[in-house]
PDB file of C-alpha atoms in Angstrom:
ATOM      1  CA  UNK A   1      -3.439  11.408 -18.838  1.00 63.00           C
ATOM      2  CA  UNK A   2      -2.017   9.178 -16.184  1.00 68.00           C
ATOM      3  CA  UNK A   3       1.830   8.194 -16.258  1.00 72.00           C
ATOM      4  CA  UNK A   4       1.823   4.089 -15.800  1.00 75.00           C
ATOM      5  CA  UNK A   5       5.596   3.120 -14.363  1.00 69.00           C
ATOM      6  CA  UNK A   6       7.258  -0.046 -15.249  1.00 76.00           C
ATOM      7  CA  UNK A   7       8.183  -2.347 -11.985  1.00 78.00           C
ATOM      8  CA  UNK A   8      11.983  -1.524 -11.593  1.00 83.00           C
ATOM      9  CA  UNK A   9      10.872   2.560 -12.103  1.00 83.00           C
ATOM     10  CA  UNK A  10       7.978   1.817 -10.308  1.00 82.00           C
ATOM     11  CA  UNK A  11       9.443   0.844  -7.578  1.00 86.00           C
ATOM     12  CA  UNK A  12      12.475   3.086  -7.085  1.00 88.00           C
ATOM     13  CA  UNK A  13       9.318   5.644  -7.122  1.00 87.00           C
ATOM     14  CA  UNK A  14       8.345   4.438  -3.722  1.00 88.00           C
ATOM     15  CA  UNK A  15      11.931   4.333  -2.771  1.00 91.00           C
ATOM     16  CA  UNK A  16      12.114   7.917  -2.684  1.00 93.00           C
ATOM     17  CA  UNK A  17       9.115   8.194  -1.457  1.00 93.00           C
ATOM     18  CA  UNK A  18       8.619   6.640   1.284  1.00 92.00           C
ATOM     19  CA  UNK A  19      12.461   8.196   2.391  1.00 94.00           C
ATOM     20  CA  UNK A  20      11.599  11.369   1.559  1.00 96.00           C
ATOM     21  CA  UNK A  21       8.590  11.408   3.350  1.00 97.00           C
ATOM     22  CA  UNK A  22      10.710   9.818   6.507  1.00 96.00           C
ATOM     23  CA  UNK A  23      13.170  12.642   5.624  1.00 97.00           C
ATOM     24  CA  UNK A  24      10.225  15.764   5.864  1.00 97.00           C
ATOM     25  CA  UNK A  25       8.551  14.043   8.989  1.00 98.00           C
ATOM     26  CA  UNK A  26      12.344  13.699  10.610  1.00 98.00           C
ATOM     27  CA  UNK A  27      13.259  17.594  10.122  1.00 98.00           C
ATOM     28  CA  UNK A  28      11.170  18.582  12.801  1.00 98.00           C
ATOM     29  CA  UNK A  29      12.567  16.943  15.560  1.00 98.00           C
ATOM     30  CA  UNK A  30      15.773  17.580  14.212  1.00 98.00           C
ATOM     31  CA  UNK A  31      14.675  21.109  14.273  1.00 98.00           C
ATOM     32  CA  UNK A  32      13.362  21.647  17.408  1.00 98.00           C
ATOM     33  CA  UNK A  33      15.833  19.600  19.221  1.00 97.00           C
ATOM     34  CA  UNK A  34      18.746  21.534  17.697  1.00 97.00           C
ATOM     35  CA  UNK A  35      16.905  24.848  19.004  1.00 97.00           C
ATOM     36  CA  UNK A  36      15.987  23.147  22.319  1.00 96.00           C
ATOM     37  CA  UNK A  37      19.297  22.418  22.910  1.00 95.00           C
ATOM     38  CA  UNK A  38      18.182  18.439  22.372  1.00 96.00           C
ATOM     39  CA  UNK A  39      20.876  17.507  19.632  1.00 97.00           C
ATOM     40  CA  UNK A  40      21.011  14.014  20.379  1.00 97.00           C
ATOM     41  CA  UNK A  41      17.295  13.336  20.490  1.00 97.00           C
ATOM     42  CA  UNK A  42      16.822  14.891  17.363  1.00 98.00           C
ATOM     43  CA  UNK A  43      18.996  13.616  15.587  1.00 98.00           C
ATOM     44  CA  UNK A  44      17.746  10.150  16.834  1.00 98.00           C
ATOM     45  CA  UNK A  45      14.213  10.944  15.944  1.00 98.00           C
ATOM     46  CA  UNK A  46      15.519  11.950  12.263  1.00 98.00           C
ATOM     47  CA  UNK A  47      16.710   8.725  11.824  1.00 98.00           C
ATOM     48  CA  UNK A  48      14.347   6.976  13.310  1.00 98.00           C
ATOM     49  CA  UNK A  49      11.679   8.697  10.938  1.00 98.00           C
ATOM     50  CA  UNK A  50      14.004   8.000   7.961  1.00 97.00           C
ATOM     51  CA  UNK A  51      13.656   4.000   8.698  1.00 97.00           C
ATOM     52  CA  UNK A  52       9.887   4.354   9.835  1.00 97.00           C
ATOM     53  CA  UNK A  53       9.626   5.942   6.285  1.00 95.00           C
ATOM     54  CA  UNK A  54      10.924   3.576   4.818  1.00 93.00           C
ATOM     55  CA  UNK A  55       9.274   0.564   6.705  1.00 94.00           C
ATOM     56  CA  UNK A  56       5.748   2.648   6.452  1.00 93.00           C
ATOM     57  CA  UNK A  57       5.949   4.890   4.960  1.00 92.00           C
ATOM     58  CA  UNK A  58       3.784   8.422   7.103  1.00 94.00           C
ATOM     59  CA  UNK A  59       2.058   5.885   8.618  1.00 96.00           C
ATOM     60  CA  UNK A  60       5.259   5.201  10.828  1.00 96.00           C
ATOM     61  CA  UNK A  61       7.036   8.488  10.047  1.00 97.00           C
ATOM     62  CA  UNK A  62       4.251  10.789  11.412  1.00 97.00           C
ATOM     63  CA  UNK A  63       3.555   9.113  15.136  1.00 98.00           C
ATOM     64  CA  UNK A  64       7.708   8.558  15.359  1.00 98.00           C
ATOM     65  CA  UNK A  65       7.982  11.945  14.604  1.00 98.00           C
ATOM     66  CA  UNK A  66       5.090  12.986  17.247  1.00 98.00           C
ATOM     67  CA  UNK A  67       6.669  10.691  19.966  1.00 98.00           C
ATOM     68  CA  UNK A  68       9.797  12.318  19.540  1.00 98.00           C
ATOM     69  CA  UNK A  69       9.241  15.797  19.870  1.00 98.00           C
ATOM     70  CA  UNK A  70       6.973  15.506  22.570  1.00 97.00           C
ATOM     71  CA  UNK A  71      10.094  13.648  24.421  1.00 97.00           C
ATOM     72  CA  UNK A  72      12.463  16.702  23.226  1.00 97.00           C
ATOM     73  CA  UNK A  73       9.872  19.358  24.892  1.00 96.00           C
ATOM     74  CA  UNK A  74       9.657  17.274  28.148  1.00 96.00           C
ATOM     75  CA  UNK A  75      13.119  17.059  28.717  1.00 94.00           C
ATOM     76  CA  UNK A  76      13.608  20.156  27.488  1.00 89.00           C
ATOM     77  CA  UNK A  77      11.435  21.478  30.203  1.00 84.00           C
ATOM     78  CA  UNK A  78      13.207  19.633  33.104  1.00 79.00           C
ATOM     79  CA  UNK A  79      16.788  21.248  31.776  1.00 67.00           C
TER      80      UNK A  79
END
C-alpha cells in the first residue's frame, strides 16, 4: 500500500518539495505586489520563499511569505 523510495529518489522527492512548496507560498506576494503596484517586493518575497522552502521547508516559506505581504500592503498604503 505504501510506496517506500530509495535514498537518491528519496531525496530528489524532498527536492521538489520543499521548492515547490517555497514556489506556492512565494506566488502570493508575487501576486499581490504585481497588483499593488509592489513589483520589486514581490518579486523579492518570491525568492525569498523559494530559498526559505528550500532551507525549511513551510515552516520558513509560510511566515516569509506573511512578512512580506504585510510589508507590500503597508507601503502600498503610504503610495
Amino acid at each position: 500500500m505504501f510506496i517506500f523510495l530509495t535514498g537518491e529518489v528519496n531525496q530528489l522527492a524532498v527536492f521538489i518539495g520543499a521548492i515547490g512548496i517555497g514556489v506556492i507560498m512565494g506566488l502570493i506576494p508575487l501576486l499581490v505586489g504585481i497588483s499593488k503596484d509592489q513589483k520589486g517586493l514581490g518579486i523579492a518575497g518570491f525568492i525569498s520563499c523559494i530559498i526559505g522552502g528550500f532551507l525549511l521547508g513551510i515552516f520558513l516559506a509560510l511566515p516569509v511569505a506573511i512578512v512580506f505581504l504585510i510589508t507590500i500592503l503597508v507601503h502600498a498604503k503610504k503610495v
